[in-house]
Amino acid sequence: MPGIAGIVNPLADISNQCSHICPVSDAVRTRGPVGTSLYISPHCIMACRIANESMPGESPCVTKIKQHDKEYIIVMDGTIYNYRELRSQLESYGCKFQGNSFSELVGYGYAIWNSACFMKLNGLFALAIWVVDDKKLVLARDHIGAKPLYYSFLRSTMVFASEIGGVTSHPLFKAEVGVEGLSELICLSPRNTPGNAVIKGIHELRPAHYLTFSPDGTVISRYWRIEEREHTDSAEETARQIRELITESISMQTTADYPVCGLLSGGLYSSLITAIICKNKHALFNHVYNTWSVEYEKSSKLTSMSFQSDSDIPWIRWICRELGTRHHYILLSTEDLLEALFEASEARGSPGTGDYDSALMLLFREISKEFPTIISGDCSDELFGYGIRSADHSATGRRRFPWVSNLAERISVFSTEIVEWIKPYEYIDKCYEEALFEYPRFALNATGLKKDFEAQWFSLYWNLPCILGRLDRTSMSYNLQARVPLCDYRLIEYLWNVPIDMKRYNGVDRGILIKSVQDLLPREILERKKRAFPRPIDPLYGEKIRNALKESVYDTESALRYLLDIRTLESMMRQQDACKRQTSYQQLFIWLIQLNGFFKSHNIRVL
């Protein structure tokens, strides 16, 4: 899964910018640490990082193909799960494959089917195709947006890269954040408005979209969207269809050709994935499935918070014993987390979810030493409507995003001038209305269910990209491929039209999923209450966070200090210190540390 980058101008000779591709490519080097392959022509310069030449489908260099008297140059980050099926179809059209790379498949697919090929691809991908004869660049991103792709225009020249840092590393790019970008950071982070990359002039190609850049101009189009269908299946038929879709997705994403391992918490999603994989012994590398989880030093001696009271360990041990997996515990200290906070923020390209990001990244660092690919159960709540009617995760009671309840606390640490400038509540309302404008209107669903479907829409539109982004950025920091079989776009299509009451079969969250896999796991695991990803509950950790924050905001070269209300922030730090326990303030402090790191790493100027 190599990182990609490019500099393109279909109307002007950019040969003099050849040296500019080096810093752009270097900025995405974690996605291909082995080296770089280049394509250089008068109008297009593209780079493809070299990741792992031994992996199936990996292209060790920029791919070139010819079809119908046209030449195509392809660079791609990602994996195509239905490679064999599509290759067979393309060969029937007369395509002559020279190797087994995904990028070659994509090139022939575009040559034969044009933009319709993107809909046919089942996988995670971000790609660029340069059609030499037409002087046309095509960028495309997978259905769910698992693989990132950013671009910007420097006058008439486009710069694109797998990560924001690739674009900001271009020698002629000046990183600036204006009122809209600052509003995004303060009001929405770690989420972002789809397509908005915060830094002025940088855009994120949205999931399920493709862009063409040619002498005729720039056009962005959508190749896939959720469609309205009346759900007529019974609960029995729905459960059976869900089981088939999940099993097929897992089968497509696991192969005995190379090692695949998985995350395991003993919760419903990771356990059912593990159970299905272990039933197909022929698909296991060396006939065993390896699983991984995180624990913290001395965690058993610390007071647990309510949402972390149910230890994963007994559940993990049961799965390992019954299914024969080989489990690995990664032990982390608070020092490990603190040291990794900035690196995690840099990996995400923007402030994220604090120590959750750093713990995940450190876990992936250890996994990458032994395995090239990890299977995750992430994003499943967004599909199965988990908690969709709870007070904390619902759009039913107000015309505002369900997750902005802590906005007042966050904006309180910023100066009055900044708050008046960004107008946070007005910005949130605007984003909410824009999100609703794209919401598919359902004539077939009863009016009373409208708010339930809106809540689902926000989960898919906002939460899903945030979770996928975290997973991809933290794993690719160590060139580890992360796969999400429960987030197959076909499963999304099917589940979207399943009414919430059926998803909550028997009045239980995820009830229809439980029904579909009830023969695989014991009732205790099927009904186990969802537990958050483990975080350290260490009083000394809070002190270390406060000290790190003070170091950040008292630095005279810090861009962040000039945005804050220092007195309010100091008061919050004193309150947390006095109560000697972890509070909601701690996550705010961590977010501020990462925000400062974001400004610093991209050399950002706030306008």
Coordinates of C-alpha atoms in Angstrom, one line a residue:
M1 CA 0.0 0.0 0.0
P2 CA 2.4 2.7 -1.1
G3 CA 1.8 6.4 -0.6
I4 CA 1.4 8.5 -3.8
A5 CA 2.1 12.1 -4.8
G6 CA 2.2 14.2 -7.9
I7 CA 2.5 17.6 -9.5
V8 CA 0.4 18.1 -12.7
N9 CA -0.3 20.9 -15.1
P10 CA -2.0 19.9 -18.4
L11 CA -1.5 23.3 -20.0
A12 CA 2.1 24.2 -19.1
D13 CA 5.5 22.6 -19.0
I14 CA 6.5 21.8 -15.4
S15 CA 9.8 20.1 -16.1
N16 CA 11.5 22.7 -13.9
Q17 CA 9.5 21.5 -10.9
C18 CA 11.1 18.0 -10.9
S19 CA 13.0 18.7 -7.7
H20 CA 9.7 19.7 -6.0
I21 CA 8.4 16.2 -6.0
C22 CA 11.1 15.0 -3.6
P23 CA 9.9 16.8 -0.5
V24 CA 6.2 16.0 -1.4
S25 CA 7.1 12.3 -1.7
D26 CA 9.3 12.3 1.4
A27 CA 6.3 13.5 3.4
V28 CA 4.4 10.2 2.8
R29 CA 7.5 8.0 3.2
T30 CA 5.9 6.0 6.1
R31 CA 3.5 4.6 3.4
G32 CA 6.5 3.2 1.5
P33 CA 9.8 3.3 3.5
V34 CA 11.8 1.2 0.9
G35 CA 12.1 4.0 -1.7
T36 CA 10.4 6.0 -4.4
S37 CA 9.5 5.3 -8.0
L38 CA 9.1 8.3 -10.3
Y39 CA 7.3 9.2 -13.5
I40 CA 8.5 12.5 -15.1
S41 CA 7.0 14.1 -18.2
P42 CA 6.6 17.8 -19.3
H43 CA 3.0 18.0 -17.8
C44 CA 3.0 15.3 -15.1
I45 CA 5.4 14.3 -12.3
M46 CA 4.2 11.4 -10.1
A47 CA 5.8 9.5 -7.3
C48 CA 4.9 6.1 -5.8
R49 CA 6.5 5.1 -2.6
I50 CA 7.9 1.5 -2.5
A51 CA 6.4 -0.4 0.4
N52 CA 6.8 -4.1 0.3
E53 CA 7.5 -5.7 -3.1
S54 CA 6.8 -9.2 -1.7
M55 CA 3.2 -8.5 -0.9
P56 CA 0.6 -9.7 -3.4
G57 CA -0.7 -6.9 -5.5
E58 CA 2.1 -4.5 -4.5
S59 CA 3.5 -2.6 -7.4
P60 CA 7.2 -1.8 -6.9
C61 CA 7.1 1.2 -9.2
V62 CA 4.9 3.5 -11.2
T63 CA 2.7 1.4 -13.5
K64 CA 2.5 2.0 -17.3
I65 CA 0.0 0.4 -19.6
K66 CA -1.2 0.8 -23.2
Q67 CA -4.7 0.1 -24.4
H68 CA -6.7 1.3 -27.4
D69 CA -3.6 3.2 -28.6
K70 CA -3.5 5.3 -25.4
E71 CA -0.9 5.3 -22.7
Y72 CA -1.9 5.3 -19.0
I73 CA 0.3 6.0 -16.0
I74 CA -1.0 4.8 -12.7
V75 CA 0.0 5.2 -9.0
M76 CA -2.1 3.7 -6.3
D77 CA -2.3 3.4 -2.5
G78 CA -4.5 0.5 -1.5
T79 CA -5.9 -3.0 -2.1
I80 CA -8.5 -4.4 -4.4
Y81 CA -10.2 -7.5 -2.9
N82 CA -12.0 -8.6 -6.0
Y83 CA -8.8 -8.5 -8.1
R84 CA -9.2 -12.0 -9.6
E85 CA -12.8 -11.5 -10.7
L86 CA -12.1 -8.1 -12.4
R87 CA -8.9 -9.4 -14.0
S88 CA -10.8 -12.2 -15.6
Q89 CA -13.4 -9.8 -17.0
L90 CA -10.7 -7.4 -18.4
E91 CA -8.8 -10.3 -20.0
S92 CA -12.0 -11.2 -21.9
Y93 CA -11.8 -7.6 -23.3
G94 CA -8.3 -8.4 -24.6
C95 CA -6.2 -6.8 -21.9
K96 CA -2.7 -8.3 -21.6
F97 CA -1.5 -8.2 -18.0
Q98 CA 2.2 -8.2 -17.5
G99 CA 2.1 -8.7 -13.7
N100 CA -0.3 -9.0 -10.8
S101 CA -0.4 -5.5 -9.4
F102 CA -3.5 -3.7 -8.3
S103 CA -2.4 -0.6 -10.2
E104 CA -2.2 -2.5 -13.5
L105 CA -5.8 -3.8 -12.9
V106 CA -7.0 -0.2 -12.2
G107 CA -5.3 1.1 -15.4
Y108 CA -6.9 -1.5 -17.6
G109 CA -10.2 -1.0 -15.8
Y110 CA -10.2 2.7 -16.5
A111 CA -9.1 2.1 -20.1
I112 CA -12.1 -0.3 -20.7
W113 CA -14.8 1.1 -18.5
N114 CA -13.8 4.7 -17.9
S115 CA -15.0 6.1 -14.6
A116 CA -17.5 3.2 -14.3
C117 CA -14.5 1.1 -13.2
F118 CA -14.4 2.8 -9.8
M119 CA -17.8 1.4 -8.8
K120 CA -16.6 -2.1 -9.7
L121 CA -13.6 -1.9 -7.4
N122 CA -14.2 -3.6 -4.0
G123 CA -11.4 -2.5 -1.8
L124 CA -9.6 0.4 -0.1
F125 CA -7.9 2.7 -2.5
A126 CA -6.7 6.2 -3.4
L127 CA -5.3 6.4 -6.9
A128 CA -4.1 8.7 -9.7
I129 CA -4.2 7.9 -13.4
W130 CA -2.5 10.1 -16.0
V131 CA -3.9 9.7 -19.5
V132 CA -0.8 10.7 -21.5
D133 CA -2.5 11.3 -24.9
D134 CA -5.4 13.4 -23.4
K135 CA -3.2 15.3 -20.9
K136 CA -5.8 14.3 -18.3
L137 CA -5.3 13.4 -14.6
V138 CA -7.9 11.3 -12.8
L139 CA -8.0 11.0 -9.0
A140 CA -10.3 8.6 -7.2
R141 CA -11.0 7.4 -3.7
D142 CA -12.7 4.3 -2.4
H143 CA -16.4 4.0 -1.5
I144 CA -16.0 4.6 2.3
G145 CA -12.9 6.9 2.3
A146 CA -10.5 4.6 4.1
K147 CA -7.6 5.7 2.0
P148 CA -6.8 9.5 2.1
L149 CA -6.1 11.7 -0.8
Y150 CA -5.5 15.5 -0.7
Y151 CA -4.9 18.1 -3.4
S152 CA -4.3 21.8 -3.9
F153 CA -3.9 24.2 -6.7
L154 CA -0.8 26.5 -6.9
R155 CA -2.2 28.8 -9.6
S156 CA -2.8 26.4 -12.5
T157 CA -0.7 23.5 -11.2
M158 CA -2.2 20.8 -9.0
V159 CA -0.3 19.1 -6.2
F160 CA -1.7 15.9 -4.7
A161 CA -0.6 13.5 -2.0
S162 CA -1.7 10.7 0.3
E163 CA -1.3 13.0 3.3
I164 CA -1.8 16.7 4.0
G165 CA 1.9 16.9 4.8
G166 CA 2.7 15.9 1.2
V167 CA 1.0 19.0 0.0
T168 CA 2.3 21.4 2.6
S169 CA 5.8 20.1 1.9
H170 CA 5.8 21.6 -1.6
P171 CA 8.3 24.4 -1.6
L172 CA 5.9 26.9 -3.0
F173 CA 3.0 26.1 -0.7
K174 CA 2.3 28.4 2.3
A175 CA 0.3 26.8 5.1
E176 CA -2.3 29.1 6.4
V177 CA -5.5 28.6 8.5
G178 CA -8.3 31.2 8.2
V179 CA -11.6 31.6 9.9
E180 CA -13.1 28.5 8.3
G181 CA -10.2 26.3 9.1
L182 CA -10.0 27.4 12.7
S183 CA -13.7 26.9 13.0
E184 CA -13.3 23.3 11.8
L185 CA -10.5 22.7 14.3
I186 CA -12.2 24.2 17.3
C187 CA -15.8 23.1 16.6
L188 CA -15.5 19.8 14.9
S189 CA -12.1 18.2 15.5
P190 CA -11.3 15.3 15.4
R191 CA -14.1 15.2 12.8
N192 CA -14.1 17.5 9.8
T193 CA -16.6 18.6 7.1
P194 CA -16.2 16.1 4.3
G195 CA -13.8 17.6 1.8
N196 CA -12.5 20.2 4.1
A197 CA -8.8 19.7 5.0
V198 CA -8.6 22.7 7.4
I199 CA -5.5 24.3 5.8
K200 CA -6.4 27.0 3.4
G201 CA -6.3 25.9 -0.2
I202 CA -6.0 22.1 0.5
H203 CA -9.0 19.9 -0.3
E204 CA -9.7 16.3 0.6
L205 CA -11.1 14.2 -2.2
R206 CA -14.3 12.9 -0.7
P207 CA -15.1 9.2 -0.4
A208 CA -16.8 7.6 -3.5
H209 CA -15.7 10.6 -5.7
Y210 CA -13.3 11.0 -8.6
L211 CA -11.8 14.1 -10.0
T212 CA -10.6 14.9 -13.6
F213 CA -8.1 17.6 -14.3
S214 CA -7.5 18.3 -18.0
P215 CA -7.1 21.2 -20.4
D216 CA -10.9 21.6 -20.2
G217 CA -10.8 22.2 -16.5
T218 CA -11.5 20.4 -13.2
V219 CA -14.6 18.3 -12.6
I220 CA -15.5 16.4 -9.5
S221 CA -18.1 13.6 -9.7
R222 CA -19.6 11.0 -7.4
Y223 CA -19.6 7.4 -8.5
W224 CA -21.5 5.8 -5.6
R225 CA -24.1 6.8 -3.1
I226 CA -26.5 5.1 -0.8
E227 CA -29.8 4.3 -2.5
E228 CA -33.3 4.1 -1.2
R229 CA -34.8 0.6 -1.3
E230 CA -37.8 -0.7 0.5
H231 CA -36.7 -3.3 3.0
T232 CA -39.0 -6.3 2.6
D233 CA -36.9 -9.0 4.1
S234 CA -38.1 -10.6 7.3
A235 CA -35.9 -10.6 10.4
E236 CA -34.8 -14.2 9.6
E237 CA -33.9 -13.3 6.0
T238 CA -32.2 -10.1 7.1
A239 CA -30.0 -12.0 9.6
R240 CA -29.1 -14.6 7.0
Q241 CA -28.2 -11.9 4.5
I242 CA -26.0 -10.0 7.0
R243 CA -24.2 -13.3 7.9
E244 CA -23.5 -14.0 4.2
L245 CA -22.2 -10.5 3.5
I246 CA -20.0 -10.5 6.5
T247 CA -18.6 -13.9 5.8
E248 CA -17.9 -13.1 2.2
S249 CA -16.2 -9.8 3.1
I250 CA -14.0 -11.5 5.6
S251 CA -13.1 -14.2 3.1
M252 CA -12.2 -11.7 0.5
Q253 CA -9.9 -9.8 2.9
T254 CA -8.0 -12.8 4.3
T255 CA -5.8 -15.2 2.4
A256 CA -3.2 -17.8 3.2
D257 CA -0.8 -16.1 0.8
Y258 CA 0.6 -13.9 3.5
P259 CA 0.2 -13.3 7.2
V260 CA -3.0 -11.6 8.5
C261 CA -3.6 -11.0 12.2
G262 CA -6.4 -9.2 14.1
L263 CA -7.3 -6.9 16.9
L264 CA -9.2 -8.7 19.7
S265 CA -11.0 -7.1 22.7
G266 CA -13.4 -9.9 23.5
G267 CA -16.3 -7.6 22.3
L268 CA -18.9 -8.6 19.8
Y269 CA -17.3 -7.3 16.6
S270 CA -13.7 -8.5 17.1
S271 CA -14.9 -11.8 18.4
L272 CA -17.2 -12.6 15.5
I273 CA -14.5 -11.7 13.0
T274 CA -12.1 -14.0 14.9
A275 CA -14.6 -16.8 15.0
I276 CA -15.4 -16.6 11.2
I277 CA -11.7 -16.5 10.3
C278 CA -10.8 -19.4 12.6
K279 CA -13.6 -21.6 11.0
N280 CA -11.7 -21.3 7.6
K281 CA -8.4 -23.0 8.6
H282 CA -7.3 -23.2 5.0
A283 CA -7.2 -19.4 4.8
L284 CA -4.9 -19.1 7.8
F285 CA -1.2 -18.4 7.4
N286 CA 0.6 -21.3 9.1
H287 CA -2.8 -22.6 10.3
V288 CA -3.1 -20.1 13.2
Y289 CA -4.7 -16.8 13.7
N290 CA -2.8 -14.2 15.8
T291 CA -4.6 -11.6 17.8
W292 CA -3.5 -8.5 19.6
S293 CA -4.7 -6.1 22.4
V294 CA -3.4 -3.3 24.6
E295 CA -3.0 -3.2 28.4
Y296 CA -1.3 -0.7 30.7
E297 CA 1.4 -1.0 33.3
K298 CA 0.0 -1.2 36.8
S299 CA -3.5 -0.8 35.5
S300 CA -4.9 -3.3 37.9
K301 CA -3.8 -1.1 40.8
L302 CA -5.5 2.0 39.5
T303 CA -9.1 3.1 40.0
S304 CA -11.1 2.5 36.8
M305 CA -13.6 4.9 35.4
S306 CA -17.1 3.7 34.9
F307 CA -16.8 3.2 31.1
Q308 CA -13.7 1.1 31.6
S309 CA -14.8 -1.1 34.4
D310 CA -15.2 -4.3 32.4
S311 CA -11.7 -5.8 31.8
D312 CA -11.2 -7.4 28.3
I313 CA -8.7 -10.0 29.6
P314 CA -11.2 -12.8 30.7
W315 CA -13.1 -12.5 27.4
I316 CA -9.9 -12.5 25.3
R317 CA -8.7 -15.6 27.2
W318 CA -12.0 -17.4 26.5
I319 CA -11.8 -16.6 22.7
C320 CA -8.2 -17.8 22.6
R321 CA -9.0 -21.0 24.5
E322 CA -12.1 -21.9 22.5
L323 CA -10.9 -20.9 19.0
G324 CA -7.2 -21.7 19.3
T325 CA -5.8 -18.2 18.5
R326 CA -2.4 -17.0 19.6
H327 CA -2.8 -13.8 21.5
H328 CA -0.3 -11.0 22.1
Y329 CA -0.7 -8.4 24.8
I330 CA 1.1 -5.1 24.3
L331 CA 2.0 -3.4 27.6
L332 CA 2.2 0.4 27.5
S333 CA 3.2 2.9 30.1
T334 CA 1.9 6.5 30.5
E335 CA 5.4 7.6 29.4
D336 CA 4.9 5.7 26.1
L337 CA 1.6 7.5 25.5
L338 CA 2.9 10.9 26.3
E339 CA 5.9 10.6 24.0
A340 CA 3.7 9.4 21.2
L341 CA 1.1 12.2 21.4
F342 CA 2.8 14.5 18.9
E343 CA 3.7 11.6 16.6
A344 CA 0.1 10.4 16.6
S345 CA -1.1 13.9 15.7
E346 CA 1.4 14.2 13.0
A347 CA 0.4 10.8 11.6
R348 CA -3.3 11.9 11.5
G349 CA -2.4 15.2 9.8
S350 CA -4.5 17.1 12.4
P351 CA -5.5 16.9 16.1
G352 CA -7.2 13.6 16.8
T353 CA -8.5 11.6 19.8
G354 CA -5.5 12.0 22.0
D355 CA -4.1 9.0 23.9
Y356 CA -6.5 6.7 21.9
D357 CA -4.5 7.6 18.8
S358 CA -1.1 7.2 20.5
A359 CA -2.0 3.9 22.1
L360 CA -3.3 2.5 18.8
M361 CA -0.2 3.7 17.0
L362 CA 2.1 2.1 19.5
L363 CA 0.1 -1.1 19.2
F364 CA 0.5 -1.0 15.5
R365 CA 4.2 -0.4 15.8
E366 CA 4.6 -3.7 17.6
I367 CA 2.3 -5.6 15.2
S368 CA 4.2 -4.3 12.2
K369 CA 7.4 -6.0 13.4
E370 CA 5.7 -9.4 12.8
F371 CA 2.8 -8.9 10.4
P372 CA 2.0 -6.7 7.3
T373 CA -1.8 -6.7 7.7
I374 CA -4.2 -6.2 10.6
I375 CA -8.0 -7.0 10.6
S376 CA -10.1 -4.6 12.7
G377 CA -13.8 -4.5 13.7
D378 CA -13.9 -0.7 13.6
C379 CA -16.8 1.3 12.1
S380 CA -19.4 -1.4 12.9
D381 CA -21.4 0.8 15.3
E382 CA -22.0 3.2 12.5
L383 CA -23.5 0.5 10.3
F384 CA -25.5 -1.4 12.9
G385 CA -26.9 1.8 14.6
Y386 CA -25.4 1.0 18.0
G387 CA -26.8 3.5 20.5
I388 CA -28.7 5.4 17.8
R389 CA -31.6 6.1 20.2
S390 CA -29.5 6.8 23.3
A391 CA -29.5 10.3 24.8
D392 CA -25.8 10.7 24.0
H393 CA -25.9 9.5 20.3
S394 CA -29.0 10.7 18.7
A395 CA -30.2 13.4 16.4
T396 CA -33.7 13.1 17.7
G397 CA -33.9 15.8 20.3
R398 CA -32.2 18.8 18.7
R399 CA -31.1 20.3 15.4
R400 CA -27.4 19.9 16.1
F401 CA -24.8 17.2 15.8
P402 CA -25.1 14.6 18.6
W403 CA -21.5 14.9 19.7
V404 CA -21.1 18.6 20.3
S405 CA -22.1 18.5 23.9
N406 CA -18.6 19.5 25.1
L407 CA -18.2 22.4 22.7
A408 CA -18.8 25.0 25.5
E409 CA -15.9 23.6 27.5
R410 CA -13.6 23.6 24.5
I411 CA -14.3 27.2 23.3
S412 CA -14.0 28.5 26.9
V413 CA -10.2 28.2 26.7
F414 CA -10.0 30.4 23.6
S415 CA -9.8 34.1 23.8
T416 CA -13.0 36.2 23.4
E417 CA -11.6 37.7 20.1
I418 CA -11.1 34.2 18.6
V419 CA -14.6 33.0 19.7
E420 CA -16.2 36.1 18.3
W421 CA -14.3 35.7 15.0
I422 CA -15.2 32.0 14.4
K423 CA -18.8 32.2 15.8
P424 CA -18.8 28.5 16.8
Y425 CA -22.5 27.9 17.2
E426 CA -23.3 29.6 14.0
Y427 CA -20.7 27.4 12.3
I428 CA -22.0 24.2 13.8
D429 CA -25.5 25.1 12.7
K430 CA -24.3 25.8 9.1
C431 CA -22.4 22.4 9.0
Y432 CA -25.5 20.7 10.3
E433 CA -27.7 22.2 7.6
E434 CA -25.2 21.3 4.9
A435 CA -25.0 17.7 6.1
L436 CA -28.8 17.5 6.0
F437 CA -28.9 18.9 2.5
E438 CA -27.0 15.9 1.3
Y439 CA -29.1 13.5 3.3
P440 CA -31.0 11.1 1.1
R441 CA -34.7 11.8 1.4
F442 CA -36.7 8.6 1.9
A443 CA -40.3 8.5 0.6
L444 CA -40.6 4.9 1.5
N445 CA -39.9 5.2 5.2
A446 CA -42.5 6.4 7.6
T447 CA -42.3 10.1 8.7
G448 CA -41.8 9.1 12.3
L449 CA -38.6 7.3 11.5
K450 CA -37.0 10.3 9.8
K451 CA -34.9 11.3 12.8
D452 CA -33.6 7.8 13.2
F453 CA -32.4 7.8 9.6
E454 CA -30.9 11.3 10.1
A455 CA -28.9 10.0 13.1
Q456 CA -27.7 7.1 10.9
W457 CA -26.7 9.6 8.2
F458 CA -24.6 11.6 10.6
S459 CA -22.9 8.5 11.8
L460 CA -21.9 7.5 8.2
Y461 CA -21.3 11.0 7.0
W462 CA -19.1 12.2 9.9
N463 CA -18.2 9.4 12.3
L464 CA -17.2 6.8 9.8
P465 CA -14.5 9.0 8.0
C466 CA -13.1 10.0 11.4
I467 CA -12.7 6.4 12.6
L468 CA -11.4 5.2 9.2
G469 CA -8.9 8.1 9.1
R470 CA -7.6 7.2 12.6
L471 CA -7.2 3.6 11.7
D472 CA -5.4 4.2 8.4
R473 CA -3.1 7.0 9.6
T474 CA -2.0 5.3 12.8
S475 CA -1.4 1.9 11.1
M476 CA 0.4 3.3 8.0
S477 CA 2.8 5.2 10.3
Y478 CA 4.5 1.8 10.4
N479 CA 3.5 0.6 7.0
L480 CA 0.9 -1.7 8.4
Q481 CA -2.2 -2.4 6.3
A482 CA -5.5 -2.2 8.2
R483 CA -8.6 -3.8 6.8
V484 CA -12.2 -3.4 8.0
P485 CA -14.3 -6.3 6.7
L486 CA -17.4 -5.1 8.6
C487 CA -17.4 -1.9 6.6
D488 CA -17.8 -3.4 3.1
Y489 CA -19.8 -1.0 1.0
R490 CA -22.2 -3.7 0.1
L491 CA -23.0 -4.3 3.7
I492 CA -23.5 -0.5 4.1
E493 CA -25.9 -0.5 1.2
Y494 CA -27.9 -3.3 2.7
L495 CA -28.0 -2.2 6.3
W496 CA -28.9 1.4 5.4
N497 CA -32.4 0.4 4.5
V498 CA -32.9 -2.0 7.4
P499 CA -35.2 -0.1 9.9
I500 CA -33.8 0.8 13.2
D501 CA -36.4 -1.4 15.0
M502 CA -35.2 -4.4 13.1
K503 CA -31.5 -3.6 13.7
R504 CA -32.5 -3.5 17.4
Y505 CA -34.1 -6.9 17.1
N506 CA -35.8 -7.9 20.4
G507 CA -35.2 -4.4 21.6
V508 CA -31.5 -4.9 21.9
D509 CA -28.8 -2.7 20.3
R510 CA -27.2 -4.7 17.5
G511 CA -29.9 -7.3 18.0
I512 CA -30.1 -8.3 14.3
L513 CA -26.3 -8.8 14.2
I514 CA -26.4 -10.9 17.3
K515 CA -29.1 -13.0 15.7
S516 CA -27.0 -13.5 12.6
V517 CA -24.0 -14.9 14.5
Q518 CA -25.6 -16.5 17.5
D519 CA -24.2 -19.9 16.6
L520 CA -20.6 -18.7 16.6
L521 CA -20.3 -17.2 20.1
P522 CA -21.6 -17.8 23.6
R523 CA -24.5 -15.6 24.9
E524 CA -22.1 -13.8 27.3
I525 CA -20.0 -12.4 24.5
L526 CA -23.0 -11.7 22.3
E527 CA -24.6 -9.7 25.0
R528 CA -21.5 -8.1 26.5
K529 CA -21.8 -4.4 27.1
K530 CA -19.6 -2.4 24.7
R531 CA -16.4 -1.2 26.3
A532 CA -14.3 1.7 25.2
F533 CA -10.8 1.3 23.9
P534 CA -8.7 1.1 27.1
R535 CA -7.1 4.2 28.4
P536 CA -4.7 4.7 31.4
I537 CA -6.3 5.8 34.7
D538 CA -3.1 7.1 36.3
P539 CA -3.1 10.3 38.5
L540 CA 0.5 10.9 37.5
Y541 CA -0.4 10.9 33.9
G542 CA -2.6 13.9 34.4
E543 CA 0.3 15.8 35.9
K544 CA 2.5 14.9 33.0
I545 CA -0.2 16.1 30.5
R546 CA -0.5 19.4 32.3
N547 CA 3.3 19.9 32.3
A548 CA 3.5 19.1 28.6
L549 CA 0.6 21.6 27.9
K550 CA 2.4 24.3 29.9
E551 CA 5.5 23.8 27.9
S552 CA 3.5 24.1 24.7
V553 CA 1.5 27.3 25.5
Y554 CA 4.3 29.1 27.3
D555 CA 6.6 28.8 24.3
T556 CA 6.8 32.3 22.8
E557 CA 7.0 30.8 19.3
S558 CA 3.8 28.8 19.8
A559 CA 1.0 29.9 17.5
L560 CA -1.5 28.4 19.9
R561 CA -0.7 30.6 22.9
Y562 CA -2.0 33.7 21.0
L563 CA -5.4 32.0 20.5
L564 CA -6.0 31.0 24.1
D565 CA -7.5 32.6 27.2
I566 CA -4.5 31.6 29.3
R567 CA -6.2 32.5 32.6
T568 CA -9.1 30.2 32.0
L569 CA -6.7 27.4 30.9
E570 CA -4.6 27.8 34.0
S571 CA -7.7 27.7 36.2
M572 CA -8.8 24.4 34.6
M573 CA -5.3 22.9 35.2
R574 CA -5.5 23.9 38.8
Q575 CA -8.9 22.4 39.2
Q576 CA -7.8 19.1 37.7
D577 CA -4.6 19.1 39.9
A578 CA -6.8 19.7 43.0
C579 CA -9.1 16.8 42.4
K580 CA -6.2 14.4 41.7
R581 CA -8.1 12.3 39.2
Q582 CA -8.8 12.2 35.5
T583 CA -11.5 14.6 34.4
S584 CA -12.9 15.6 31.1
Y585 CA -10.3 18.4 31.1
Q586 CA -7.6 15.9 30.5
Q587 CA -8.8 15.0 27.0
L588 CA -9.1 18.8 26.3
F589 CA -5.5 19.3 27.4
I590 CA -4.3 16.5 25.2
W591 CA -6.2 17.9 22.3
L592 CA -4.6 21.3 22.8
I593 CA -1.1 19.7 22.8
Q594 CA -1.9 18.0 19.5
L595 CA -3.4 21.2 18.1
N596 CA -0.1 23.0 18.9
G597 CA 1.8 20.1 17.3
F598 CA -0.4 20.5 14.2
F599 CA 0.5 24.2 13.8
K600 CA 4.1 23.5 14.4
S601 CA 4.6 20.5 12.1
H602 CA 3.1 22.2 9.1
N603 CA 4.5 25.6 10.0
I604 CA 1.0 27.1 9.9
R605 CA 0.2 30.8 10.1
V606 CA -3.2 31.7 11.5
L607 CA -4.6 34.5 9.4

